[in-house]
């Protein structure tokens, strides 16, 4: 089949299914499955695509038309310039979460030790280690299946240095068991969507991503309450917490930080101008 014909078939199937950005997804499928870039298509629209690749692209298009996220279909997502394996057991890494990761990276120094709660695909913890020196961390998740993916990502991206990251299964702090360790940084992108908002999320998210990674309880703040209740006992003096938040949760999460006795609380925006990260510090002189 000619490249331009494959393209037309993909595009018309995705458009008929009302996929929001059908043009972009068409280009991505052509490139990923058939090895044909936009430039290739312009230069030589009649280029023959091997039958097997064309059929594979069309089969994948049918699945995309069922609103399965493209990253799940490809099995990978790019985050911080790195390729992460993703499945339906983890939230696809979001570009917004790069803001959180970059803010933490700005503060990490050689030898820093961090704890990441609700690691999912591991994209935050693995990126932090990939772009820093001599840091170590613990990453936790309630989902054993998510931890399997996160371990795989750590091995693939960090190679021999993946032993700088320890993965622990458990419900937030419970994953730490009897340990009383304090950390330089506590980081989390917890579930924060108010339960009642979940039915109105995009079908890609609502139907194909793990709801346990999204549902933040009635007001979306359940995880922040549980994280901030314990955070002061888990941060070293001068240690910092970084939390990803929903666009309208800046004030509420800042208040929870204040109630926990944390200081230097700030809300950081994403590139879309929405509040995205709350950062706070445990005072140095505080028992
Ligand atoms: N930002 C994600 C979304 O829009 C939600 C992530 C989360 O709950 N941690 O789907």
PDB file of N, CA and C in Angstrom, residues 170-230:
ATOM      1  N   UNK A 170       3.473  -0.590  49.190  1.00  0.00           N
ATOM      2  CA  UNK A 170       2.677  -0.290  50.370  1.00  0.00           C
ATOM      3  C   UNK A 170       1.839   0.950  50.178  1.00  0.00           C
ATOM      4  N   UNK A 171       0.904   1.146  51.109  1.00  0.00           N
ATOM      5  CA  UNK A 171      -0.016   2.267  51.060  1.00  0.00           C
ATOM      6  C   UNK A 171       0.676   3.498  51.667  1.00  0.00           C
ATOM      7  N   UNK A 172       1.124   4.397  50.830  1.00  0.00           N
ATOM      8  CA  UNK A 172       1.860   5.597  51.247  1.00  0.00           C
ATOM      9  C   UNK A 172       2.960   5.240  52.261  1.00  0.00           C
ATOM     10  N   UNK A 173       2.900   5.845  53.453  1.00  0.00           N
ATOM     11  CA  UNK A 173       3.993   5.694  54.423  1.00  0.00           C
ATOM     12  C   UNK A 173       4.168   4.260  54.903  1.00  0.00           C
ATOM     13  N   UNK A 174       3.082   3.489  54.827  1.00  0.00           N
ATOM     14  CA  UNK A 174       3.176   2.100  55.309  1.00  0.00           C
ATOM     15  C   UNK A 174       4.259   1.312  54.583  1.00  0.00           C
ATOM     16  N   UNK A 175       4.562   1.745  53.371  1.00  0.00           N
ATOM     17  CA  UNK A 175       5.594   1.042  52.602  1.00  0.00           C
ATOM     18  C   UNK A 175       6.946   1.072  53.325  1.00  0.00           C
ATOM     19  N   UNK A 176       7.139   2.063  54.202  1.00  0.00           N
ATOM     20  CA  UNK A 176       8.436   2.201  54.883  1.00  0.00           C
ATOM     21  C   UNK A 176       8.568   1.253  56.080  1.00  0.00           C
ATOM     22  N   UNK A 177       7.462   0.599  56.453  1.00  0.00           N
ATOM     23  CA  UNK A 177       7.516  -0.362  57.558  1.00  0.00           C
ATOM     24  C   UNK A 177       7.990   0.294  58.844  1.00  0.00           C
ATOM     25  N   UNK A 178       8.943  -0.362  59.520  1.00  0.00           N
ATOM     26  CA  UNK A 178       9.413   0.136  60.809  1.00  0.00           C
ATOM     27  C   UNK A 178      10.476   1.219  60.686  1.00  0.00           C
ATOM     28  N   UNK A 179      10.941   1.447  59.490  1.00  0.00           N
ATOM     29  CA  UNK A 179      12.030   2.410  59.315  1.00  0.00           C
ATOM     30  C   UNK A 179      11.621   3.807  59.797  1.00  0.00           C
ATOM     31  N   UNK A 180      12.546   4.492  60.428  1.00  0.00           N
ATOM     32  CA  UNK A 180      12.234   5.856  60.865  1.00  0.00           C
ATOM     33  C   UNK A 180      13.062   6.858  60.090  1.00  0.00           C
ATOM     34  N   UNK A 181      13.518   6.439  58.936  1.00  0.00           N
ATOM     35  CA  UNK A 181      14.404   7.302  58.144  1.00  0.00           C
ATOM     36  C   UNK A 181      13.754   8.644  57.802  1.00  0.00           C
ATOM     37  N   UNK A 182      14.575   9.679  57.813  1.00  0.00           N
ATOM     38  CA  UNK A 182      14.162  11.011  57.344  1.00  0.00           C
ATOM     39  C   UNK A 182      14.888  11.298  56.036  1.00  0.00           C
ATOM     40  N   UNK A 183      14.233  12.055  55.193  1.00  0.00           N
ATOM     41  CA  UNK A 183      14.753  12.284  53.850  1.00  0.00           C
ATOM     42  C   UNK A 183      15.036  13.759  53.593  1.00  0.00           C
ATOM     43  N   UNK A 184      15.898  14.000  52.616  1.00  0.00           N
ATOM     44  CA  UNK A 184      16.148  15.385  52.181  1.00  0.00           C
ATOM     45  C   UNK A 184      14.958  15.909  51.381  1.00  0.00           C
ATOM     46  N   UNK A 185      14.329  14.983  50.649  1.00  0.00           N
ATOM     47  CA  UNK A 185      13.188  15.362  49.810  1.00  0.00           C
ATOM     48  C   UNK A 185      12.104  14.300  49.895  1.00  0.00           C
ATOM     49  N   UNK A 186      10.872  14.762  49.985  1.00  0.00           N
ATOM     50  CA  UNK A 186       9.717  13.878  49.803  1.00  0.00           C
ATOM     51  C   UNK A 186       8.963  14.432  48.599  1.00  0.00           C
ATOM     52  N   UNK A 187       8.648  13.543  47.681  1.00  0.00           N
ATOM     53  CA  UNK A 187       8.064  13.960  46.408  1.00  0.00           C
ATOM     54  C   UNK A 187       6.855  13.082  46.127  1.00  0.00           C
ATOM     55  N   UNK A 188       5.789  13.674  45.596  1.00  0.00           N
ATOM     56  CA  UNK A 188       4.683  12.822  45.173  1.00  0.00           C
ATOM     57  C   UNK A 188       3.788  13.490  44.135  1.00  0.00           C
ATOM     58  N   UNK A 189       3.347  12.684  43.198  1.00  0.00           N
ATOM     59  CA  UNK A 189       2.250  13.047  42.305  1.00  0.00           C
ATOM     60  C   UNK A 189       1.148  12.043  42.628  1.00  0.00           C
ATOM     61  N   UNK A 190       0.395  12.335  43.711  1.00  0.00           N
ATOM     62  CA  UNK A 190      -0.590  11.334  44.161  1.00  0.00           C
ATOM     63  C   UNK A 190      -1.862  11.440  43.326  1.00  0.00           C
ATOM     64  N   UNK A 191      -2.790  10.502  43.509  1.00  0.00           N
ATOM     65  CA  UNK A 191      -4.098  10.664  42.862  1.00  0.00           C
ATOM     66  C   UNK A 191      -4.748  11.940  43.415  1.00  0.00           C
ATOM     67  N   UNK A 192      -5.246  12.819  42.556  1.00  0.00           N
ATOM     68  CA  UNK A 192      -5.836  14.061  43.086  1.00  0.00           C
ATOM     69  C   UNK A 192      -7.111  14.525  42.387  1.00  0.00           C
ATOM     70  N   UNK A 193      -7.708  13.658  41.587  1.00  0.00           N
ATOM     71  CA  UNK A 193      -8.955  14.049  40.934  1.00  0.00           C
ATOM     72  C   UNK A 193     -10.119  13.793  41.906  1.00  0.00           C
ATOM     73  N   UNK A 194     -10.981  14.808  42.150  1.00  0.00           N
ATOM     74  CA  UNK A 194     -12.143  14.542  43.011  1.00  0.00           C
ATOM     75  C   UNK A 194     -12.964  13.392  42.417  1.00  0.00           C
ATOM     76  N   UNK A 195     -13.393  12.458  43.273  1.00  0.00           N
ATOM     77  CA  UNK A 195     -14.054  11.237  42.781  1.00  0.00           C
ATOM     78  C   UNK A 195     -15.203  11.559  41.825  1.00  0.00           C
ATOM     79  N   UNK A 196     -15.959  12.610  42.147  1.00  0.00           N
ATOM     80  CA  UNK A 196     -17.118  12.960  41.325  1.00  0.00           C
ATOM     81  C   UNK A 196     -16.756  13.485  39.948  1.00  0.00           C
ATOM     82  N   UNK A 197     -15.497  13.867  39.745  1.00  0.00           N
ATOM     83  CA  UNK A 197     -15.078  14.399  38.428  1.00  0.00           C
ATOM     84  C   UNK A 197     -14.625  13.281  37.487  1.00  0.00           C
ATOM     85  N   UNK A 198     -14.407  12.094  38.032  1.00  0.00           N
ATOM     86  CA  UNK A 198     -13.832  11.024  37.199  1.00  0.00           C
ATOM     87  C   UNK A 198     -14.716  10.658  35.998  1.00  0.00           C
ATOM     88  N   UNK A 199     -16.043  10.589  36.170  1.00  0.00           N
ATOM     89  CA  UNK A 199     -16.873  10.257  34.996  1.00  0.00           C
ATOM     90  C   UNK A 199     -16.753  11.264  33.857  1.00  0.00           C
ATOM     91  N   UNK A 200     -16.309  12.496  34.130  1.00  0.00           N
ATOM     92  CA  UNK A 200     -16.227  13.478  33.037  1.00  0.00           C
ATOM     93  C   UNK A 200     -14.816  13.586  32.437  1.00  0.00           C
ATOM     94  N   UNK A 201     -13.900  12.733  32.871  1.00  0.00           N
ATOM     95  CA  UNK A 201     -12.556  12.760  32.264  1.00  0.00           C
ATOM     96  C   UNK A 201     -12.612  12.200  30.847  1.00  0.00           C
ATOM     97  N   UNK A 202     -11.586  12.501  30.044  1.00  0.00           N
ATOM     98  CA  UNK A 202     -11.518  11.949  28.695  1.00  0.00           C
ATOM     99  C   UNK A 202     -11.607  10.421  28.756  1.00  0.00           C
ATOM    100  N   UNK A 203     -12.230   9.798  27.746  1.00  0.00           N
ATOM    101  CA  UNK A 203     -12.330   8.327  27.767  1.00  0.00           C
ATOM    102  C   UNK A 203     -10.977   7.641  27.877  1.00  0.00           C
ATOM    103  N   UNK A 204      -9.945   8.228  27.271  1.00  0.00           N
ATOM    104  CA  UNK A 204      -8.598   7.634  27.360  1.00  0.00           C
ATOM    105  C   UNK A 204      -8.196   7.435  28.820  1.00  0.00           C
ATOM    106  N   UNK A 205      -8.494   8.459  29.626  1.00  0.00           N
ATOM    107  CA  UNK A 205      -8.082   8.429  31.026  1.00  0.00           C
ATOM    108  C   UNK A 205      -9.075   7.588  31.837  1.00  0.00           C
ATOM    109  N   UNK A 206     -10.357   7.891  31.650  1.00  0.00           N
ATOM    110  CA  UNK A 206     -11.429   7.272  32.431  1.00  0.00           C
ATOM    111  C   UNK A 206     -11.508   5.763  32.215  1.00  0.00           C
ATOM    112  N   UNK A 207     -11.339   5.335  30.974  1.00  0.00           N
ATOM    113  CA  UNK A 207     -11.543   3.915  30.665  1.00  0.00           C
ATOM    114  C   UNK A 207     -10.262   3.096  30.647  1.00  0.00           C
ATOM    115  N   UNK A 208      -9.125   3.752  30.415  1.00  0.00           N
ATOM    116  CA  UNK A 208      -7.912   2.963  30.148  1.00  0.00           C
ATOM    117  C   UNK A 208      -6.743   3.224  31.086  1.00  0.00           C
ATOM    118  N   UNK A 209      -6.887   4.205  31.970  1.00  0.00           N
ATOM    119  CA  UNK A 209      -5.792   4.418  32.925  1.00  0.00           C
ATOM    120  C   UNK A 209      -6.269   3.952  34.299  1.00  0.00           C
ATOM    121  N   UNK A 210      -5.328   3.570  35.181  1.00  0.00           N
ATOM    122  CA  UNK A 210      -5.752   2.998  36.475  1.00  0.00           C
ATOM    123  C   UNK A 210      -6.446   4.044  37.344  1.00  0.00           C
ATOM    124  N   UNK A 211      -7.677   3.776  37.715  1.00  0.00           N
ATOM    125  CA  UNK A 211      -8.443   4.757  38.487  1.00  0.00           C
ATOM    126  C   UNK A 211      -7.800   4.986  39.855  1.00  0.00           C
ATOM    127  N   UNK A 212      -7.083   3.958  40.354  1.00  0.00           N
ATOM    128  CA  UNK A 212      -6.421   4.134  41.659  1.00  0.00           C
ATOM    129  C   UNK A 212      -5.308   5.183  41.592  1.00  0.00           C
ATOM    130  N   UNK A 213      -4.866   5.527  40.382  1.00  0.00           N
ATOM    131  CA  UNK A 213      -3.832   6.555  40.245  1.00  0.00           C
ATOM    132  C   UNK A 213      -4.445   7.946  40.091  1.00  0.00           C
ATOM    133  N   UNK A 214      -5.771   8.000  40.025  1.00  0.00           N
ATOM    134  CA  UNK A 214      -6.453   9.273  39.753  1.00  0.00           C
ATOM    135  C   UNK A 214      -7.347   9.734  40.897  1.00  0.00           C
ATOM    136  N   UNK A 215      -8.008   8.771  41.566  1.00  0.00           N
ATOM    137  CA  UNK A 215      -9.083   9.091  42.503  1.00  0.00           C
ATOM    138  C   UNK A 215      -8.543   9.603  43.837  1.00  0.00           C
ATOM    139  N   UNK A 216      -8.719  10.912  44.059  1.00  0.00           N
ATOM    140  CA  UNK A 216      -8.210  11.525  45.281  1.00  0.00           C
ATOM    141  C   UNK A 216      -9.266  11.677  46.356  1.00  0.00           C
ATOM    142  N   UNK A 217     -10.372  10.910  46.257  1.00  0.00           N
ATOM    143  CA  UNK A 217     -11.435  11.000  47.261  1.00  0.00           C
ATOM    144  C   UNK A 217     -12.392  12.138  46.953  1.00  0.00           C
ATOM    145  N   UNK A 218     -13.351  12.359  47.878  1.00  0.00           N
ATOM    146  CA  UNK A 218     -14.464  13.281  47.609  1.00  0.00           C
ATOM    147  C   UNK A 218     -13.985  14.653  47.116  1.00  0.00           C
ATOM    148  N   UNK A 219     -13.002  15.244  47.788  1.00  0.00           N
ATOM    149  CA  UNK A 219     -12.560  16.583  47.365  1.00  0.00           C
ATOM    150  C   UNK A 219     -11.199  16.544  46.658  1.00  0.00           C
ATOM    151  N   UNK A 220     -10.691  15.352  46.396  1.00  0.00           N
ATOM    152  CA  UNK A 220      -9.414  15.215  45.674  1.00  0.00           C
ATOM    153  C   UNK A 220      -8.194  15.383  46.571  1.00  0.00           C
ATOM    154  N   UNK A 221      -8.444  15.651  47.864  1.00  0.00           N
ATOM    155  CA  UNK A 221      -7.319  16.010  48.743  1.00  0.00           C
ATOM    156  C   UNK A 221      -6.921  14.902  49.714  1.00  0.00           C
ATOM    157  N   UNK A 222      -7.558  13.740  49.630  1.00  0.00           N
ATOM    158  CA  UNK A 222      -7.294  12.665  50.608  1.00  0.00           C
ATOM    159  C   UNK A 222      -5.810  12.348  50.759  1.00  0.00           C
ATOM    160  N   UNK A 223      -5.123  12.216  49.626  1.00  0.00           N
ATOM    161  CA  UNK A 223      -3.707  11.806  49.692  1.00  0.00           C
ATOM    162  C   UNK A 223      -2.830  12.904  50.278  1.00  0.00           C
ATOM    163  N   UNK A 224      -3.157  14.168  49.956  1.00  0.00           N
ATOM    164  CA  UNK A 224      -2.350  15.262  50.526  1.00  0.00           C
ATOM    165  C   UNK A 224      -2.482  15.287  52.045  1.00  0.00           C
ATOM    166  N   UNK A 225      -3.714  15.014  52.539  1.00  0.00           N
ATOM    167  CA  UNK A 225      -3.907  14.996  53.996  1.00  0.00           C
ATOM    168  C   UNK A 225      -3.011  13.920  54.616  1.00  0.00           C
ATOM    169  N   UNK A 226      -3.049  12.729  54.035  1.00  0.00           N
ATOM    170  CA  UNK A 226      -2.276  11.623  54.614  1.00  0.00           C
ATOM    171  C   UNK A 226      -0.774  11.831  54.436  1.00  0.00           C
ATOM    172  N   UNK A 227      -0.395  12.454  53.344  1.00  0.00           N
ATOM    173  CA  UNK A 227       1.041  12.691  53.123  1.00  0.00           C
ATOM    174  C   UNK A 227       1.537  13.756  54.100  1.00  0.00           C
ATOM    175  N   UNK A 228       0.761  14.836  54.233  1.00  0.00           N
ATOM    176  CA  UNK A 228       1.257  15.966  55.026  1.00  0.00           C
ATOM    177  C   UNK A 228       1.153  15.729  56.524  1.00  0.00           C
ATOM    178  N   UNK A 229       0.263  14.836  56.924  1.00  0.00           N
ATOM    179  CA  UNK A 229       0.181  14.480  58.334  1.00  0.00           C
ATOM    180  C   UNK A 229       1.515  13.903  58.824  1.00  0.00           C
ATOM    181  N   UNK A 230       2.152  13.117  57.991  1.00  0.00           N
ATOM    182  CA  UNK A 230       3.361  12.387  58.383  1.00  0.00           C
ATOM    183  C   UNK A 230       4.655  13.068  57.905  1.00  0.00           C
TER     184      UNK A 230
END
